[in-house]
PDB file of C-alpha atoms in Angstrom:
ATOM      1  CA  SER A   1     -32.316  -5.714   1.900  1.00  0.00           C
ATOM      2  CA  GLN A   2     -31.771  -5.517   6.174  1.00  0.00           C
ATOM      3  CA  GLN A   3     -28.471  -6.731   5.925  1.00  0.00           C
ATOM      4  CA  GLY A   4     -25.276  -5.087   7.561  1.00  0.00           C
ATOM      5  CA  GLU A   5     -22.798  -3.327   5.771  1.00  0.00           C
ATOM      6  CA  GLU A   6     -19.490  -3.029   6.476  1.00  0.00           C
ATOM      7  CA  ASP A   7     -16.693  -1.327   5.265  1.00  0.00           C
ATOM      8  CA  PRO A   8     -13.613  -1.642   4.265  1.00  0.00           C
ATOM      9  CA  GLN A   9     -14.523  -4.530   2.205  1.00  0.00           C
ATOM     10  CA  ALA A  10     -10.084  -5.888   3.012  1.00  0.00           C
ATOM     11  CA  LEU A  11      -7.849  -4.129   5.065  1.00  0.00           C
ATOM     12  CA  SER A  12      -4.359  -4.395   4.851  1.00  0.00           C
ATOM     13  CA  ILE A  13      -2.038  -3.635   7.983  1.00  0.00           C
ATOM     14  CA  GLN A  14       1.119  -4.220   9.436  1.00  0.00           C
ATOM     15  CA  GLU A  15       1.780  -5.843  13.174  1.00  0.00           C
ATOM     16  CA  GLY A  16       1.367  -2.853  15.507  1.00  0.00           C
ATOM     17  CA  GLU A  17      -1.080  -0.486  13.892  1.00  0.00           C
ATOM     18  CA  ASN A  18      -4.451  -0.496  14.649  1.00  0.00           C
ATOM     19  CA  ALA A  19      -6.932  -1.552  12.480  1.00  0.00           C
ATOM     20  CA  THR A  20     -10.758  -0.196  11.992  1.00  0.00           C
ATOM     21  CA  MET A  21     -13.798  -1.841  10.699  1.00  0.00           C
ATOM     22  CA  ASN A  22     -16.858  -0.113  10.354  1.00  0.00           C
ATOM     23  CA  CYS A  23     -20.672  -1.357  10.117  1.00  0.00           C
ATOM     24  CA  SER A  24     -23.977   0.343   9.033  1.00  0.00           C
ATOM     25  CA  TYR A  25     -27.272  -1.268   9.676  1.00  0.00           C
ATOM     26  CA  LYS A  26     -30.972  -0.049   8.296  1.00  0.00           C
ATOM     27  CA  THR A  27     -33.069  -1.502  11.307  1.00  0.00           C
ATOM     28  CA  SER A  28     -33.527  -0.490  14.866  1.00  0.00           C
ATOM     29  CA  ILE A  29     -31.478  -3.348  16.874  1.00  0.00           C
ATOM     30  CA  ASN A  30     -31.613  -4.216  20.832  1.00  0.00           C
ATOM     31  CA  ASN A  31     -27.685  -5.043  20.239  1.00  0.00           C
ATOM     32  CA  LEU A  32     -24.734  -5.802  17.625  1.00  0.00           C
ATOM     33  CA  GLN A  33     -22.621  -8.610  17.472  1.00  0.00           C
ATOM     34  CA  TRP A  34     -19.098  -8.994  16.016  1.00  0.00           C
ATOM     35  CA  TYR A  35     -17.533 -12.211  15.273  1.00  0.00           C
ATOM     36  CA  ARG A  36     -14.304 -13.520  13.506  1.00  0.00           C
ATOM     37  CA  GLN A  37     -13.892 -16.201  10.943  1.00  0.00           C
ATOM     38  CA  ASN A  38     -10.407 -17.475  10.405  1.00  0.00           C
ATOM     39  CA  SER A  39     -10.453 -18.881   6.716  1.00  0.00           C
ATOM     40  CA  GLY A  40     -12.908 -21.829   6.086  1.00  0.00           C
ATOM     41  CA  ARG A  41     -13.569 -22.220   9.635  1.00  0.00           C
ATOM     42  CA  GLY A  42     -16.685 -21.289  11.229  1.00  0.00           C
ATOM     43  CA  LEU A  43     -17.273 -18.078  12.977  1.00  0.00           C
ATOM     44  CA  VAL A  44     -16.387 -17.033  16.967  1.00  0.00           C
ATOM     45  CA  HIS A  45     -18.272 -14.436  18.560  1.00  0.00           C
ATOM     46  CA  LEU A  46     -15.863 -11.753  19.412  1.00  0.00           C
ATOM     47  CA  ILE A  47     -17.979  -9.329  21.538  1.00  0.00           C
ATOM     48  CA  LEU A  48     -21.761  -7.800  22.114  1.00  0.00           C
ATOM     49  CA  ILE A  49     -22.223  -4.232  22.342  1.00  0.00           C
ATOM     50  CA  ARG A  50     -26.425  -3.450  23.511  1.00  0.00           C
ATOM     51  CA  SER A  51     -28.143  -0.591  22.083  1.00  0.00           C
ATOM     52  CA  ASN A  52     -27.682   1.496  25.214  1.00  0.00           C
ATOM     53  CA  GLU A  53     -24.088   1.442  25.465  1.00  0.00           C
ATOM     54  CA  ARG A  54     -22.165   3.554  23.293  1.00  0.00           C
ATOM     55  CA  GLU A  55     -18.562   1.788  23.520  1.00  0.00           C
ATOM     56  CA  LYS A  56     -17.410  -1.330  24.902  1.00  0.00           C
ATOM     57  CA  HIS A  57     -13.807  -3.014  25.259  1.00  0.00           C
ATOM     58  CA  SER A  58     -12.693  -6.581  25.550  1.00  0.00           C
ATOM     59  CA  GLY A  59      -8.882  -6.998  25.435  1.00  0.00           C
ATOM     60  CA  ARG A  60      -7.507  -5.265  22.427  1.00  0.00           C
ATOM     61  CA  LEU A  61     -11.022  -4.869  21.387  1.00  0.00           C
ATOM     62  CA  ARG A  62     -13.040  -1.797  21.029  1.00  0.00           C
ATOM     63  CA  VAL A  63     -16.536  -1.330  19.860  1.00  0.00           C
ATOM     64  CA  THR A  64     -18.697   1.608  19.678  1.00  0.00           C
ATOM     65  CA  LEU A  65     -22.251   1.695  18.539  1.00  0.00           C
ATOM     66  CA  ASP A  66     -24.200   5.323  17.194  1.00  0.00           C
ATOM     67  CA  THR A  67     -27.487   4.048  16.724  1.00  0.00           C
ATOM     68  CA  SER A  68     -28.761   7.439  15.751  1.00  0.00           C
ATOM     69  CA  LYS A  69     -26.744   6.843  13.010  1.00  0.00           C
ATOM     70  CA  LYS A  70     -27.194   3.365  12.311  1.00  0.00           C
ATOM     71  CA  SER A  71     -23.326   1.959  12.972  1.00  0.00           C
ATOM     72  CA  SER A  72     -20.658   0.157  14.668  1.00  0.00           C
ATOM     73  CA  SER A  73     -17.209   0.092  14.708  1.00  0.00           C
ATOM     74  CA  LEU A  74     -14.599  -2.115  15.632  1.00  0.00           C
ATOM     75  CA  LEU A  75     -11.112  -1.322  16.829  1.00  0.00           C
ATOM     76  CA  ILE A  76      -8.582  -3.700  17.323  1.00  0.00           C
ATOM     77  CA  THR A  77      -5.197  -2.229  18.778  1.00  0.00           C
ATOM     78  CA  ALA A  78      -1.381  -3.386  18.293  1.00  0.00           C
ATOM     79  CA  SER A  79      -2.813  -5.759  15.648  1.00  0.00           C
ATOM     80  CA  ARG A  80      -0.923  -9.530  15.379  1.00  0.00           C
ATOM     81  CA  ALA A  81      -0.372 -11.662  12.594  1.00  0.00           C
ATOM     82  CA  ALA A  82      -2.844 -14.103  14.485  1.00  0.00           C
ATOM     83  CA  ASP A  83      -5.683 -11.634  14.093  1.00  0.00           C
ATOM     84  CA  THR A  84      -5.654 -12.094  10.064  1.00  0.00           C
ATOM     85  CA  ALA A  85      -9.084 -13.278   9.439  1.00  0.00           C
ATOM     86  CA  SER A  86     -12.867 -11.824   8.281  1.00  0.00           C
ATOM     87  CA  TYR A  87     -14.848  -9.806  10.780  1.00  0.00           C
ATOM     88  CA  PHE A  88     -18.488  -9.717  10.663  1.00  0.00           C
ATOM     89  CA  CYS A  89     -20.906  -7.425  12.396  1.00  0.00           C
ATOM     90  CA  ALA A  90     -24.230  -8.970  12.716  1.00  0.00           C
ATOM     91  CA  TYR A  91     -27.582  -7.876  14.708  1.00  0.00           C
ATOM     92  CA  ILE A  92     -30.423 -10.428  16.292  1.00  0.00           C
ATOM     93  CA  THR A  93     -34.042  -9.861  14.195  1.00  0.00           C
ATOM     94  CA  SER A  94     -36.646 -12.426  15.642  1.00  0.00           C
ATOM     95  CA  TYR A  95     -36.375 -16.061  16.973  1.00  0.00           C
ATOM     96  CA  GLY A  96     -33.101 -15.177  17.191  1.00  0.00           C
ATOM     97  CA  LYS A  97     -31.586 -15.101  13.624  1.00  0.00           C
ATOM     98  CA  LEU A  98     -28.759 -12.839  12.969  1.00  0.00           C
ATOM     99  CA  THR A  99     -28.738 -10.832  10.103  1.00  0.00           C
ATOM    100  CA  PHE A 100     -24.781 -10.477   9.119  1.00  0.00           C
ATOM    101  CA  GLY A 101     -23.034  -7.491   7.137  1.00  0.00           C
ATOM    102  CA  GLN A 102     -20.616  -8.542   4.141  1.00  0.00           C
ATOM    103  CA  GLY A 103     -17.419  -8.770   6.339  1.00  0.00           C
ATOM    104  CA  THR A 104     -14.345  -7.522   6.089  1.00  0.00           C
ATOM    105  CA  ILE A 105     -11.033  -9.439   5.363  1.00  0.00           C
ATOM    106  CA  LEU A 106      -8.342  -8.147   7.626  1.00  0.00           C
ATOM    107  CA  THR A 107      -4.561  -9.233   7.054  1.00  0.00           C
ATOM    108  CA  VAL A 108      -1.915  -8.069   9.098  1.00  0.00           C
ATOM    109  CA  HIS A 109       1.413  -8.641   7.717  1.00  0.00           C
ATOM    110  CA  PRO A 110       4.164  -9.480  10.538  1.00  0.00           C
TER     111      PRO A 110
ATOM    112  CA  SER B   1     -19.743 -27.495  27.977  1.00  0.00           C
ATOM    113  CA  GLN B   2     -21.431 -27.269  24.917  1.00  0.00           C
ATOM    114  CA  THR B   3     -20.264 -28.119  22.052  1.00  0.00           C
ATOM    115  CA  ILE B   4     -21.347 -29.099  18.051  1.00  0.00           C
ATOM    116  CA  HIS B   5     -20.655 -30.725  15.312  1.00  0.00           C
ATOM    117  CA  GLN B   6     -20.686 -30.748  12.162  1.00  0.00           C
ATOM    118  CA  TRP B   7     -19.977 -33.962   9.162  1.00  0.00           C
ATOM    119  CA  PRO B   8     -18.830 -34.133   6.677  1.00  0.00           C
ATOM    120  CA  ALA B   9     -16.232 -31.010   6.329  1.00  0.00           C
ATOM    121  CA  THR B  10     -16.053 -31.131   3.000  1.00  0.00           C
ATOM    122  CA  LEU B  11     -17.718 -33.150   0.035  1.00  0.00           C
ATOM    123  CA  VAL B  12     -17.914 -33.291  -3.473  1.00  0.00           C
ATOM    124  CA  GLN B  13     -21.303 -34.152  -5.119  1.00  0.00           C
ATOM    125  CA  PRO B  14     -22.370 -34.714  -9.000  1.00  0.00           C
ATOM    126  CA  VAL B  15     -25.132 -32.221 -10.051  1.00  0.00           C
ATOM    127  CA  GLY B  16     -28.462 -33.937  -9.393  1.00  0.00           C
ATOM    128  CA  SER B  17     -26.920 -36.126  -6.305  1.00  0.00           C
ATOM    129  CA  PRO B  18     -28.376 -35.975  -2.787  1.00  0.00           C
ATOM    130  CA  LEU B  19     -27.205 -33.967  -0.357  1.00  0.00           C
ATOM    131  CA  SER B  20     -27.283 -34.922   3.422  1.00  0.00           C
ATOM    132  CA  LEU B  21     -25.544 -32.867   6.179  1.00  0.00           C
ATOM    133  CA  GLU B  22     -25.780 -32.850   9.618  1.00  0.00           C
ATOM    134  CA  CYS B  23     -25.241 -30.864  12.982  1.00  0.00           C
ATOM    135  CA  THR B  24     -25.356 -32.428  16.316  1.00  0.00           C
ATOM    136  CA  VAL B  25     -25.219 -30.185  19.487  1.00  0.00           C
ATOM    137  CA  GLU B  26     -23.935 -31.252  23.042  1.00  0.00           C
ATOM    138  CA  GLY B  27     -24.538 -30.119  26.451  1.00  0.00           C
ATOM    139  CA  THR B  28     -27.620 -28.168  25.737  1.00  0.00           C
ATOM    140  CA  SER B  29     -31.294 -29.084  25.414  1.00  0.00           C
ATOM    141  CA  ASN B  30     -33.967 -27.386  23.198  1.00  0.00           C
ATOM    142  CA  PRO B  31     -31.292 -24.688  21.558  1.00  0.00           C
ATOM    143  CA  ASN B  32     -32.232 -22.648  18.819  1.00  0.00           C
ATOM    144  CA  LEU B  33     -30.666 -24.257  15.829  1.00  0.00           C
ATOM    145  CA  TYR B  34     -29.805 -22.130  12.474  1.00  0.00           C
ATOM    146  CA  TRP B  35     -28.232 -23.393   9.078  1.00  0.00           C
ATOM    147  CA  TYR B  36     -26.318 -20.761   6.644  1.00  0.00           C
ATOM    148  CA  ARG B  37     -24.444 -20.711   3.540  1.00  0.00           C
ATOM    149  CA  GLN B  38     -21.996 -18.223   2.869  1.00  0.00           C
ATOM    150  CA  ALA B  39     -20.672 -17.813  -0.998  1.00  0.00           C
ATOM    151  CA  ALA B  40     -16.593 -17.795  -0.998  1.00  0.00           C
ATOM    152  CA  GLY B  41     -16.097 -14.031   0.049  1.00  0.00           C
ATOM    153  CA  ARG B  42     -19.075 -13.389   1.292  1.00  0.00           C
ATOM    154  CA  GLY B  43     -21.014 -12.915   4.119  1.00  0.00           C
ATOM    155  CA  LEU B  44     -23.528 -15.457   5.932  1.00  0.00           C
ATOM    156  CA  GLN B  45     -26.939 -15.904   4.367  1.00  0.00           C
ATOM    157  CA  LEU B  46     -29.713 -17.513   6.872  1.00  0.00           C
ATOM    158  CA  LEU B  47     -31.334 -20.571   5.128  1.00  0.00           C
ATOM    159  CA  PHE B  48     -33.400 -22.358   7.794  1.00  0.00           C
ATOM    160  CA  TYR B  49     -33.804 -21.906  11.938  1.00  0.00           C
ATOM    161  CA  SER B  50     -35.534 -24.225  14.509  1.00  0.00           C
ATOM    162  CA  VAL B  51     -36.963 -23.188  17.674  1.00  0.00           C
ATOM    163  CA  GLY B  52     -37.800 -27.174  18.163  1.00  0.00           C
ATOM    164  CA  ILE B  53     -38.089 -30.520  17.365  1.00  0.00           C
ATOM    165  CA  GLY B  54     -40.340 -30.878  13.929  1.00  0.00           C
ATOM    166  CA  GLN B  55     -40.040 -26.608  13.429  1.00  0.00           C
ATOM    167  CA  ILE B  56     -38.658 -25.432  10.794  1.00  0.00           C
ATOM    168  CA  SER B  57     -38.691 -22.036   9.266  1.00  0.00           C
ATOM    169  CA  SER B  58     -37.218 -21.228   5.464  1.00  0.00           C
ATOM    170  CA  GLU B  59     -35.748 -17.809   4.875  1.00  0.00           C
ATOM    171  CA  VAL B  60     -35.221 -18.166   1.530  1.00  0.00           C
ATOM    172  CA  PRO B  61     -36.806 -20.708  -1.458  1.00  0.00           C
ATOM    173  CA  GLN B  62     -34.634 -23.027  -2.547  1.00  0.00           C
ATOM    174  CA  ASN B  63     -33.221 -25.946  -3.546  1.00  0.00           C
ATOM    175  CA  LEU B  64     -33.172 -27.444  -0.234  1.00  0.00           C
ATOM    176  CA  SER B  65     -34.624 -28.635   2.916  1.00  0.00           C
ATOM    177  CA  ALA B  66     -34.267 -28.708   6.524  1.00  0.00           C
ATOM    178  CA  SER B  67     -35.247 -31.489   9.477  1.00  0.00           C
ATOM    179  CA  ARG B  68     -34.878 -31.667  13.065  1.00  0.00           C
ATOM    180  CA  PRO B  69     -36.088 -34.794  14.063  1.00  0.00           C
ATOM    181  CA  GLN B  70     -33.798 -34.924  17.482  1.00  0.00           C
ATOM    182  CA  ASP B  71     -34.086 -32.247  20.090  1.00  0.00           C
ATOM    183  CA  ARG B  72     -30.191 -31.508  19.345  1.00  0.00           C
ATOM    184  CA  GLN B  73     -29.987 -32.463  16.113  1.00  0.00           C
ATOM    185  CA  PHE B  74     -30.163 -30.587  12.572  1.00  0.00           C
ATOM    186  CA  ILE B  75     -30.371 -31.957   8.935  1.00  0.00           C
ATOM    187  CA  LEU B  76     -29.855 -29.692   6.057  1.00  0.00           C
ATOM    188  CA  SER B  77     -30.812 -32.307   2.895  1.00  0.00           C
ATOM    189  CA  SER B  78     -31.316 -31.743  -1.053  1.00  0.00           C
ATOM    190  CA  LYS B  79     -33.089 -34.365  -3.479  1.00  0.00           C
ATOM    191  CA  LYS B  80     -31.288 -33.398  -6.390  1.00  0.00           C
ATOM    192  CA  LEU B  81     -28.522 -30.874  -5.973  1.00  0.00           C
ATOM    193  CA  LEU B  82     -27.515 -27.763  -8.679  1.00  0.00           C
ATOM    194  CA  LEU B  83     -24.388 -26.073  -9.184  1.00  0.00           C
ATOM    195  CA  SER B  84     -24.928 -23.004  -7.238  1.00  0.00           C
ATOM    196  CA  ASP B  85     -25.531 -24.792  -4.228  1.00  0.00           C
ATOM    197  CA  SER B  86     -21.715 -25.294  -3.725  1.00  0.00           C
ATOM    198  CA  GLY B  87     -20.595 -23.046  -0.683  1.00  0.00           C
ATOM    199  CA  PHE B  88     -19.584 -23.658   2.919  1.00  0.00           C
ATOM    200  CA  TYR B  89     -22.403 -24.847   4.837  1.00  0.00           C
ATOM    201  CA  LEU B  90     -22.450 -23.215   8.598  1.00  0.00           C
ATOM    202  CA  CYS B  91     -24.852 -24.946  11.280  1.00  0.00           C
ATOM    203  CA  ALA B  92     -25.477 -23.028  15.076  1.00  0.00           C
ATOM    204  CA  TRP B  93     -27.144 -22.905  17.867  1.00  0.00           C
ATOM    205  CA  SER B  94     -28.048 -20.491  20.144  1.00  0.00           C
ATOM    206  CA  PRO B  95     -29.212 -20.031  23.727  1.00  0.00           C
ATOM    207  CA  GLY B  96     -30.451 -16.787  23.199  1.00  0.00           C
ATOM    208  CA  ARG B  97     -28.674 -13.871  21.821  1.00  0.00           C
ATOM    209  CA  GLN B  98     -24.891 -15.458  21.020  1.00  0.00           C
ATOM    210  CA  GLN B  99     -24.715 -17.538  18.385  1.00  0.00           C
ATOM    211  CA  PHE B 100     -21.924 -20.438  18.499  1.00  0.00           C
ATOM    212  CA  PHE B 101     -20.681 -21.847  14.760  1.00  0.00           C
ATOM    213  CA  GLY B 102     -19.828 -25.225  14.126  1.00  0.00           C
ATOM    214  CA  PRO B 103     -16.922 -25.600  11.757  1.00  0.00           C
ATOM    215  CA  GLY B 104     -18.772 -26.092   8.536  1.00  0.00           C
ATOM    216  CA  THR B 105     -18.949 -27.933   5.851  1.00  0.00           C
ATOM    217  CA  ARG B 106     -17.481 -27.251   2.588  1.00  0.00           C
ATOM    218  CA  LEU B 107     -19.563 -28.370  -0.694  1.00  0.00           C
ATOM    219  CA  THR B 108     -18.488 -28.450  -4.085  1.00  0.00           C
ATOM    220  CA  VAL B 109     -21.026 -29.559  -6.820  1.00  0.00           C
ATOM    221  CA  LEU B 110     -19.598 -30.559  -9.719  1.00  0.00           C
TER     222      LEU B 110
END
């Protein structure tokens, strides 16, 4: 399967702590994306990192990409209860099709 | 600005009944359109994608079909629902790399 793999499957932390989620993939990519999904809702695009980039920041989000290891990580700093959601990595194949990882369920306790 | 609509939000259907889920996009033309299914607690599985009117590509063999009768309309259908068709169905559109998701339809087949 070309599906991405994410770990951990679930992460539970306290407000103010940092949350790190990892993603591994099996094919060559042009870019890797991270999405967020609140319970029972659609997905929202968070950040895209190109294959020639190693790190990218957006607000409290920091994404790294290691193409030699075919892995990426998403770091959320100073987490808030509102960050509670599922987080998915995804990469594009042909025709803009996205292949998603299984996701990490993040719970941030106030 | 672009928006994407899906309806209904929730649906409960008996086994063997037909299905029609509709997705429409506003504010853009000739988008790539996608149907995904998400089982509980899992990642997204791409079902169909379309790069233009009347053009449908199926990713996995199944009990479902898709149609694109208009540029910004994407319909997911079934003639006879199975229990295994239950899930959360998401429509998405893309201008290129990033995808924008609708709010989803929760389908329960009893």
